[in-house]
mmCIF file of C-alpha atoms in Angstrom:
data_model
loop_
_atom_site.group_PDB
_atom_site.id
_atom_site.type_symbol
_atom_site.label_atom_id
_atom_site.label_comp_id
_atom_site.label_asym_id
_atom_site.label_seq_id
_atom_site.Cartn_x
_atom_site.Cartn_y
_atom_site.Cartn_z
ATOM 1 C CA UNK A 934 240.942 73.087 -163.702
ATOM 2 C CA UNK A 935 238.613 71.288 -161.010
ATOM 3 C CA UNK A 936 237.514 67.755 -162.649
ATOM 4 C CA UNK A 937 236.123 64.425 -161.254
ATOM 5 C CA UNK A 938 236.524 61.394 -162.923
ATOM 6 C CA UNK A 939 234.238 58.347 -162.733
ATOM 7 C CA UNK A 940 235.134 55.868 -165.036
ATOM 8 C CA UNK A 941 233.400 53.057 -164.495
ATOM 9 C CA UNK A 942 229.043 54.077 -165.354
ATOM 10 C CA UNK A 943 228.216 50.895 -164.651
ATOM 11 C CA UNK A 944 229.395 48.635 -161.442
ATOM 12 C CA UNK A 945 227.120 45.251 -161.539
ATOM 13 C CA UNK A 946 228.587 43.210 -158.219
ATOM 14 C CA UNK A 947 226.067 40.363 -156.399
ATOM 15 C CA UNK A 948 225.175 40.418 -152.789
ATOM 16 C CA UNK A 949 227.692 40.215 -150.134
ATOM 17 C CA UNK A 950 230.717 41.005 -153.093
ATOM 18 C CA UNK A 951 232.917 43.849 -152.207
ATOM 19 C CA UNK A 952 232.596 46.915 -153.883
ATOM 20 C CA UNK A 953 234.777 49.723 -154.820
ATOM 21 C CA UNK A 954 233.576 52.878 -156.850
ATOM 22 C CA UNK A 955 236.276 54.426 -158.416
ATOM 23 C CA UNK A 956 236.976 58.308 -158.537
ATOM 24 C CA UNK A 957 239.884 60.573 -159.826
ATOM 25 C CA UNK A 958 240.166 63.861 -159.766
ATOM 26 C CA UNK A 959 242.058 67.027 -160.816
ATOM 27 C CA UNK A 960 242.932 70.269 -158.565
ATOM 28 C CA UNK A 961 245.246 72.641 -158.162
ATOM 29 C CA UNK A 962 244.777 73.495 -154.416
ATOM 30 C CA UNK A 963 243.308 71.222 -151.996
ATOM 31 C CA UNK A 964 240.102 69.870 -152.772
ATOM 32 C CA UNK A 965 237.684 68.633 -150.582
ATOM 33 C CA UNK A 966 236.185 65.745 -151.453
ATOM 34 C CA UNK A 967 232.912 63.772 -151.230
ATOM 35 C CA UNK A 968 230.502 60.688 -152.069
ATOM 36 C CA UNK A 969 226.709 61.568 -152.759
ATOM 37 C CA UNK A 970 224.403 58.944 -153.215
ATOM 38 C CA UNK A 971 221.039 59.269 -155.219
ATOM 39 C CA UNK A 972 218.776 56.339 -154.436
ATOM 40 C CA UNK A 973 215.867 55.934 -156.916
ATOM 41 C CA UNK A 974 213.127 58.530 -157.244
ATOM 42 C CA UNK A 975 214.943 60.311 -153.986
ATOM 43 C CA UNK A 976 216.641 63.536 -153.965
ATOM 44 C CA UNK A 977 220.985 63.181 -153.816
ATOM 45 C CA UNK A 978 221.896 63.346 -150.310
ATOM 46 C CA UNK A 979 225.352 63.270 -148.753
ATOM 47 C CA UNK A 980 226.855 59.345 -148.145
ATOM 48 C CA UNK A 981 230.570 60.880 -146.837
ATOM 49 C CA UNK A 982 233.007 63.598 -146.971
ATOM 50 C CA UNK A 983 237.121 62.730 -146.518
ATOM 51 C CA UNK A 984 237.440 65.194 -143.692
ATOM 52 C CA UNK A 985 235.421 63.344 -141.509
ATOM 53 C CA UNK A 986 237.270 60.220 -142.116
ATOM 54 C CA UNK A 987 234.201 58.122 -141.178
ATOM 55 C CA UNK A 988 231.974 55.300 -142.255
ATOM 56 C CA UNK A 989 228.845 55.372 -143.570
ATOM 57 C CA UNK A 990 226.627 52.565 -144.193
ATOM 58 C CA UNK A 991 229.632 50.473 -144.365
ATOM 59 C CA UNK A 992 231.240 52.776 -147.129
ATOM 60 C CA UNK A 993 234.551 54.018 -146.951
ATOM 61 C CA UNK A 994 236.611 56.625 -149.239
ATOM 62 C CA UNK A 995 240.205 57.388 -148.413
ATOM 63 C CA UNK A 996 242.217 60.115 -150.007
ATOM 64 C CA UNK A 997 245.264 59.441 -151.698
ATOM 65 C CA UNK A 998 246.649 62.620 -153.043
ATOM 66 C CA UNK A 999 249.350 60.953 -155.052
ATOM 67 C CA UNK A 1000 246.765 59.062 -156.948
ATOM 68 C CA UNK A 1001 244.644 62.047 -156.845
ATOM 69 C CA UNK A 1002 242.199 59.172 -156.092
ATOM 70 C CA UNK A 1003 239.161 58.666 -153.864
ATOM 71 C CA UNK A 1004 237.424 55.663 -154.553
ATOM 72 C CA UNK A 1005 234.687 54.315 -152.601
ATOM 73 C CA UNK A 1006 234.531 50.850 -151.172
ATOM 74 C CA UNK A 1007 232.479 48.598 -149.049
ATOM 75 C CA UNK A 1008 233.447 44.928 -148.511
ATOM 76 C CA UNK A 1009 229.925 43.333 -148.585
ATOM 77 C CA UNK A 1010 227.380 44.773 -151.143
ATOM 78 C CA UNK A 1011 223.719 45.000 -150.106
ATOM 79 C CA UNK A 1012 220.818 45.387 -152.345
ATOM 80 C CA UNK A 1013 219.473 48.273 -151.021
ATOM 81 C CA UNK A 1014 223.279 49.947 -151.746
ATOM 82 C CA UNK A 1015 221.922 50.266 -155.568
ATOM 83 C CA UNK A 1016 221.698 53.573 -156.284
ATOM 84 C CA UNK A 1017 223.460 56.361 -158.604
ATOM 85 C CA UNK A 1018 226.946 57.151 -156.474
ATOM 86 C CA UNK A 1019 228.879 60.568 -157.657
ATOM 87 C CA UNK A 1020 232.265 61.435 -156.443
ATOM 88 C CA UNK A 1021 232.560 65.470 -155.658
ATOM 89 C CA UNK A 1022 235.094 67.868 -155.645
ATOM 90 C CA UNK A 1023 234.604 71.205 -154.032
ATOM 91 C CA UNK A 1024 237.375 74.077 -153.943
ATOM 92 C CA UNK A 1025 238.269 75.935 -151.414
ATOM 93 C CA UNK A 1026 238.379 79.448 -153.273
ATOM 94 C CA UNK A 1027 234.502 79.201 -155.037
ATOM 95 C CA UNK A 1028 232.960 76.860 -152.524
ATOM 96 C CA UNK A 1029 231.943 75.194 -156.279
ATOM 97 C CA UNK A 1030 231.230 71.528 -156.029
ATOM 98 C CA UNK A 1031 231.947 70.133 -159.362
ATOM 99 C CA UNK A 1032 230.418 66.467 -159.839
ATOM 100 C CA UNK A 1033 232.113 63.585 -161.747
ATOM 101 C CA UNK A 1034 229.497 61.305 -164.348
ATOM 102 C CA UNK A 1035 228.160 59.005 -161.370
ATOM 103 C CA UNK A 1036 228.367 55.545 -161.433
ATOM 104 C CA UNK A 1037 225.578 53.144 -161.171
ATOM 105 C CA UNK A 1038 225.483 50.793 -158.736
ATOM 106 C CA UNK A 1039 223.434 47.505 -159.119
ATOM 107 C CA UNK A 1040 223.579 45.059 -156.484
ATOM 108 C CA UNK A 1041 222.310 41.644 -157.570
ATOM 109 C CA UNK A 1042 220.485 39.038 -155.197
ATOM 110 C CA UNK B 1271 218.063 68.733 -140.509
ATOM 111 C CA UNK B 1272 218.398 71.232 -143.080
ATOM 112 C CA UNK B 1273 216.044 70.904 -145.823
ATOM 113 C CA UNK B 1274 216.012 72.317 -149.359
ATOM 114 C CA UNK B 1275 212.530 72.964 -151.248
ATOM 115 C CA UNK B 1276 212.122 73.210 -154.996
ATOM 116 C CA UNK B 1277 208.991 74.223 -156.480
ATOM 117 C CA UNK B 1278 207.095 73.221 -158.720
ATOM 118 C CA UNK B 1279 208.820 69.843 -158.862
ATOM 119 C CA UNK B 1280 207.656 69.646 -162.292
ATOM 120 C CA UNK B 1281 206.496 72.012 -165.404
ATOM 121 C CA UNK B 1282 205.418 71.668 -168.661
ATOM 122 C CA UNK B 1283 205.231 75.029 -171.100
ATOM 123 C CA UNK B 1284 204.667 76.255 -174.427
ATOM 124 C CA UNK B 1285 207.780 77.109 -176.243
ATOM 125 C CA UNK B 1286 208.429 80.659 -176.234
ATOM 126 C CA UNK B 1287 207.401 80.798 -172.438
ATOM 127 C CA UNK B 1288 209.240 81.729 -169.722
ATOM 128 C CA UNK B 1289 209.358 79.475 -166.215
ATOM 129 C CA UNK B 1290 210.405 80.203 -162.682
ATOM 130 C CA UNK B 1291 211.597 77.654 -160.653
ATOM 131 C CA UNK B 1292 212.350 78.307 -156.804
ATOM 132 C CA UNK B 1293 214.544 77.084 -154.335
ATOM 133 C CA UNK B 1294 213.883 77.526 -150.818
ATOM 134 C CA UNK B 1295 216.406 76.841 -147.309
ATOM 135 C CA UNK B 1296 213.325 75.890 -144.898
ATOM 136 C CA UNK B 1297 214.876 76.072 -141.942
ATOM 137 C CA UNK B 1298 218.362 77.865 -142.339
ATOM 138 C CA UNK B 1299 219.796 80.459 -144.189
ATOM 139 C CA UNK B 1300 221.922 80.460 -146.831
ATOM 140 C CA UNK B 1301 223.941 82.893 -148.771
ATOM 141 C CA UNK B 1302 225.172 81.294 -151.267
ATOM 142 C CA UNK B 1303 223.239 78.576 -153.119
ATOM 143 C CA UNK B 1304 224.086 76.795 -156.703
ATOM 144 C CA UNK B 1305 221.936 75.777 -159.566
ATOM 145 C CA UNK B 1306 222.714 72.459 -160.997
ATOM 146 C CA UNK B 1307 221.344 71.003 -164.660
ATOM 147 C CA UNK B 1308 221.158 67.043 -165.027
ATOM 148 C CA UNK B 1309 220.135 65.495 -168.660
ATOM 149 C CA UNK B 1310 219.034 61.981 -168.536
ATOM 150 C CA UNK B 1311 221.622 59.350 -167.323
ATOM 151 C CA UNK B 1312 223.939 62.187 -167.058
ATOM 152 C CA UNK B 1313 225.645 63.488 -163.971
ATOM 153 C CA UNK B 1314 224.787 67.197 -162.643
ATOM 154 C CA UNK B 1315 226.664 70.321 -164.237
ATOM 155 C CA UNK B 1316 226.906 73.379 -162.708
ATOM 156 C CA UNK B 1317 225.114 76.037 -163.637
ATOM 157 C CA UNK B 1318 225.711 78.988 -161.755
ATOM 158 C CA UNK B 1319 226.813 80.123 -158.054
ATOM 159 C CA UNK B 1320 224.093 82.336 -156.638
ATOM 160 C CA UNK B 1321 224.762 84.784 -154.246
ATOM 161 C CA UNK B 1322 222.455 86.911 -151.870
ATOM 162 C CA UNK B 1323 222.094 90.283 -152.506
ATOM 163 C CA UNK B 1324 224.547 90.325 -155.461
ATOM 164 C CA UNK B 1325 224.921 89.383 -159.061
ATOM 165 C CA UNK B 1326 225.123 85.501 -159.791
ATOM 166 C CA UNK B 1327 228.099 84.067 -161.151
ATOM 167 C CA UNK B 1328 227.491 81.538 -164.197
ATOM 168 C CA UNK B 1329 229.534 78.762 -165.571
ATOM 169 C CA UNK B 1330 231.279 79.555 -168.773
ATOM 170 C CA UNK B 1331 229.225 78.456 -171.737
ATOM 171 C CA UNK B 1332 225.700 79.186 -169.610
ATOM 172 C CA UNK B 1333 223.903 82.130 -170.921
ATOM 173 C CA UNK B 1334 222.607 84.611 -168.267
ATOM 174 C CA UNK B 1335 220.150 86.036 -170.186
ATOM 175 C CA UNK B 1336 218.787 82.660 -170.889
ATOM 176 C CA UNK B 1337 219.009 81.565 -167.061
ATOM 177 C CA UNK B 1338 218.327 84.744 -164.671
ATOM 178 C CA UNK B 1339 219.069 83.956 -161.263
ATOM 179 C CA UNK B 1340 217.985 86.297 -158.156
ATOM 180 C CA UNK B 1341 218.817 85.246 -154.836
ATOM 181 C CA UNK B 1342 216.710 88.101 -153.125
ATOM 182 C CA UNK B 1343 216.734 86.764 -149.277
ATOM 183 C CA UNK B 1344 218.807 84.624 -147.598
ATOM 184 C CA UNK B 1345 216.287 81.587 -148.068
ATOM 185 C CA UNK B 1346 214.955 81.905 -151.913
ATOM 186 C CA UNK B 1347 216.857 81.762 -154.888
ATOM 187 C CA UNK B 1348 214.805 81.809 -158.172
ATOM 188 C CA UNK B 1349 216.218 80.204 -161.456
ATOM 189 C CA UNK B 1350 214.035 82.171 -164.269
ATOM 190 C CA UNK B 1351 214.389 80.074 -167.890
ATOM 191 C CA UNK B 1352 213.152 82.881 -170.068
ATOM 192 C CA UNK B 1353 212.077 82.201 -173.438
ATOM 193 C CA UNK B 1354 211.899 78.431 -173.218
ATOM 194 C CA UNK B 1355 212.562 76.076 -175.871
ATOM 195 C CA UNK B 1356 212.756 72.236 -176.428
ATOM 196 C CA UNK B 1357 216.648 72.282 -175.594
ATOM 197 C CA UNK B 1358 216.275 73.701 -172.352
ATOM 198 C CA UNK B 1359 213.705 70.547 -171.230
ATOM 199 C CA UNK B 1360 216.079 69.007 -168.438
ATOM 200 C CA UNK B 1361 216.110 68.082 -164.146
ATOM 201 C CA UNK B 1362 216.802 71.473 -162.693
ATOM 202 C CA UNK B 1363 218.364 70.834 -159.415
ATOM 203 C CA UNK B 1364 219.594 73.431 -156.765
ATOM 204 C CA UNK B 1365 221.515 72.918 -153.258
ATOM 205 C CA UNK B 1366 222.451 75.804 -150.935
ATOM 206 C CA UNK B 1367 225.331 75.689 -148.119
ATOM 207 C CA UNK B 1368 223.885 76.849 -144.684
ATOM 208 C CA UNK B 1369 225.567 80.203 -143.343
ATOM 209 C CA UNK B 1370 226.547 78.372 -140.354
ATOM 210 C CA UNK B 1371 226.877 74.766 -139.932
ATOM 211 C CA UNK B 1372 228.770 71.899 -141.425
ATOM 212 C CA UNK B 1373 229.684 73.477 -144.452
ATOM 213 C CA UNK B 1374 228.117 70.856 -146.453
ATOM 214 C CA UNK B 1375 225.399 71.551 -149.349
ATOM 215 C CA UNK B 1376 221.917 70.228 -149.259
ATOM 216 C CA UNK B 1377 220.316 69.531 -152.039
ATOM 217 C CA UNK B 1378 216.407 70.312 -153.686
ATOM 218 C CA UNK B 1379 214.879 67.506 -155.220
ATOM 219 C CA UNK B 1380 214.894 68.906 -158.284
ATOM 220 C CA UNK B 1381 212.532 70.421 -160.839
ATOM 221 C CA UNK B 1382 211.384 68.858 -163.939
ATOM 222 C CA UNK B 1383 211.324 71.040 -167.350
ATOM 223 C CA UNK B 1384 209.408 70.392 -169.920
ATOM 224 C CA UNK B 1385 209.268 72.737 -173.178
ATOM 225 C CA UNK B 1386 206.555 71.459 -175.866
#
């Protein structure tokens, strides 16, 4: 079954700390996978995708298949990085993207 | 860039009612588009994949009587909560994948229920 894990609901880090989102997940094929961001009162928009291999605000999220991992890192928080962050999976049969619980980002002065 | 409109953004009705909520690609089409629910502090489950010009396809354990979907063009779908009660108050949220592009799903902002 397509699953995305998020353990952590809560990441509390101060300004200028490094940062690293954690995300698991769980497919039989190969998933695609991606970071969404929702920034408060905004709409969830697209932060990166592990295709593109690229970096995004100073994020980063490299896929290890044999950790089934993709966690998201940055090494200097900002403020305006606190937001809601959820890891996706999407399969390549449904086109389904499946989200994992989000984790909360708060970014301390 | 592509955009994704949900309207209304928010509704309150009587319980009993029933509420249409729809989602709209303004400026691309899409054929397939999903319909997300999101409870509060909770993380967005998947509702159903809908698909233009045929029968949706719903999530096990999401009623389709309860939720009709109707994806009648290749820029509206329409989530229809018929009969509405207290449980189904929640963030509606819908995203659609653009027929050709990136591949990548844009997302509504959402739509607020609210069942008295």
């Amino acid at each position: 079954a397509q699953r995305v894990t998020q353990p952590e609901k809560l990441l509390s880090v101060f300004k200028g700390a490094p940062v690293e989102l954690k995300c698991n997940y769980s497919y039989s094929g190969s998933p695609e996978l991606f970071w969404y961001v929702q920034y408060s009162r905004q709409r969830l928009q697209l932060l990166l995708r592990h295709i593109s291999r690229e970096s995004i605000k100073g994020f980063t999220a490299d896929l290890n298949k044999g950790e089934t991992s993709f966690h998201l890192k940055k090494p200097f928080a900002q403020e305006e990085d606190s937001a809601m962050y959820y890891c996706a999976s999407r399969s390549s049969n449904t086109g389904k993207l499946i989200f994992g619980q989000g984790t909360t980002l708060q970014v301390k002065p | 860039g592509a955009v994704v409109s949900q309207h209304p953004s928010w509704v309150i009705c009587k319980s009993g009612t029933s509420v249409k909520i729809e989602c709209r690609s303004l400026d691309f089409q899409a054929t397939t588009m999903f319909w997300y629910r999101q409870f509060p502090k909770q993380s967005l489950m998947l509702m159903a994949t809908s698909n233009e010009g045929s029968k949706a396809t719903y999530e096990q354990g999401v009623e389709k009587d309860k939720f009709l979907i109707n994806h009648a063009s290749l820029t509206l779908s329409t989530l229809t909560v018929t009969s509405a009660h207290p449980e189904d108050s929640s963030f509606y949220i819908c995203s659609a994948i653009q027929d050709s592009g990136a591949n990548v799903l844009t997302f509504g902002a959402g739509s607020r229920l609210t069942v008295l």
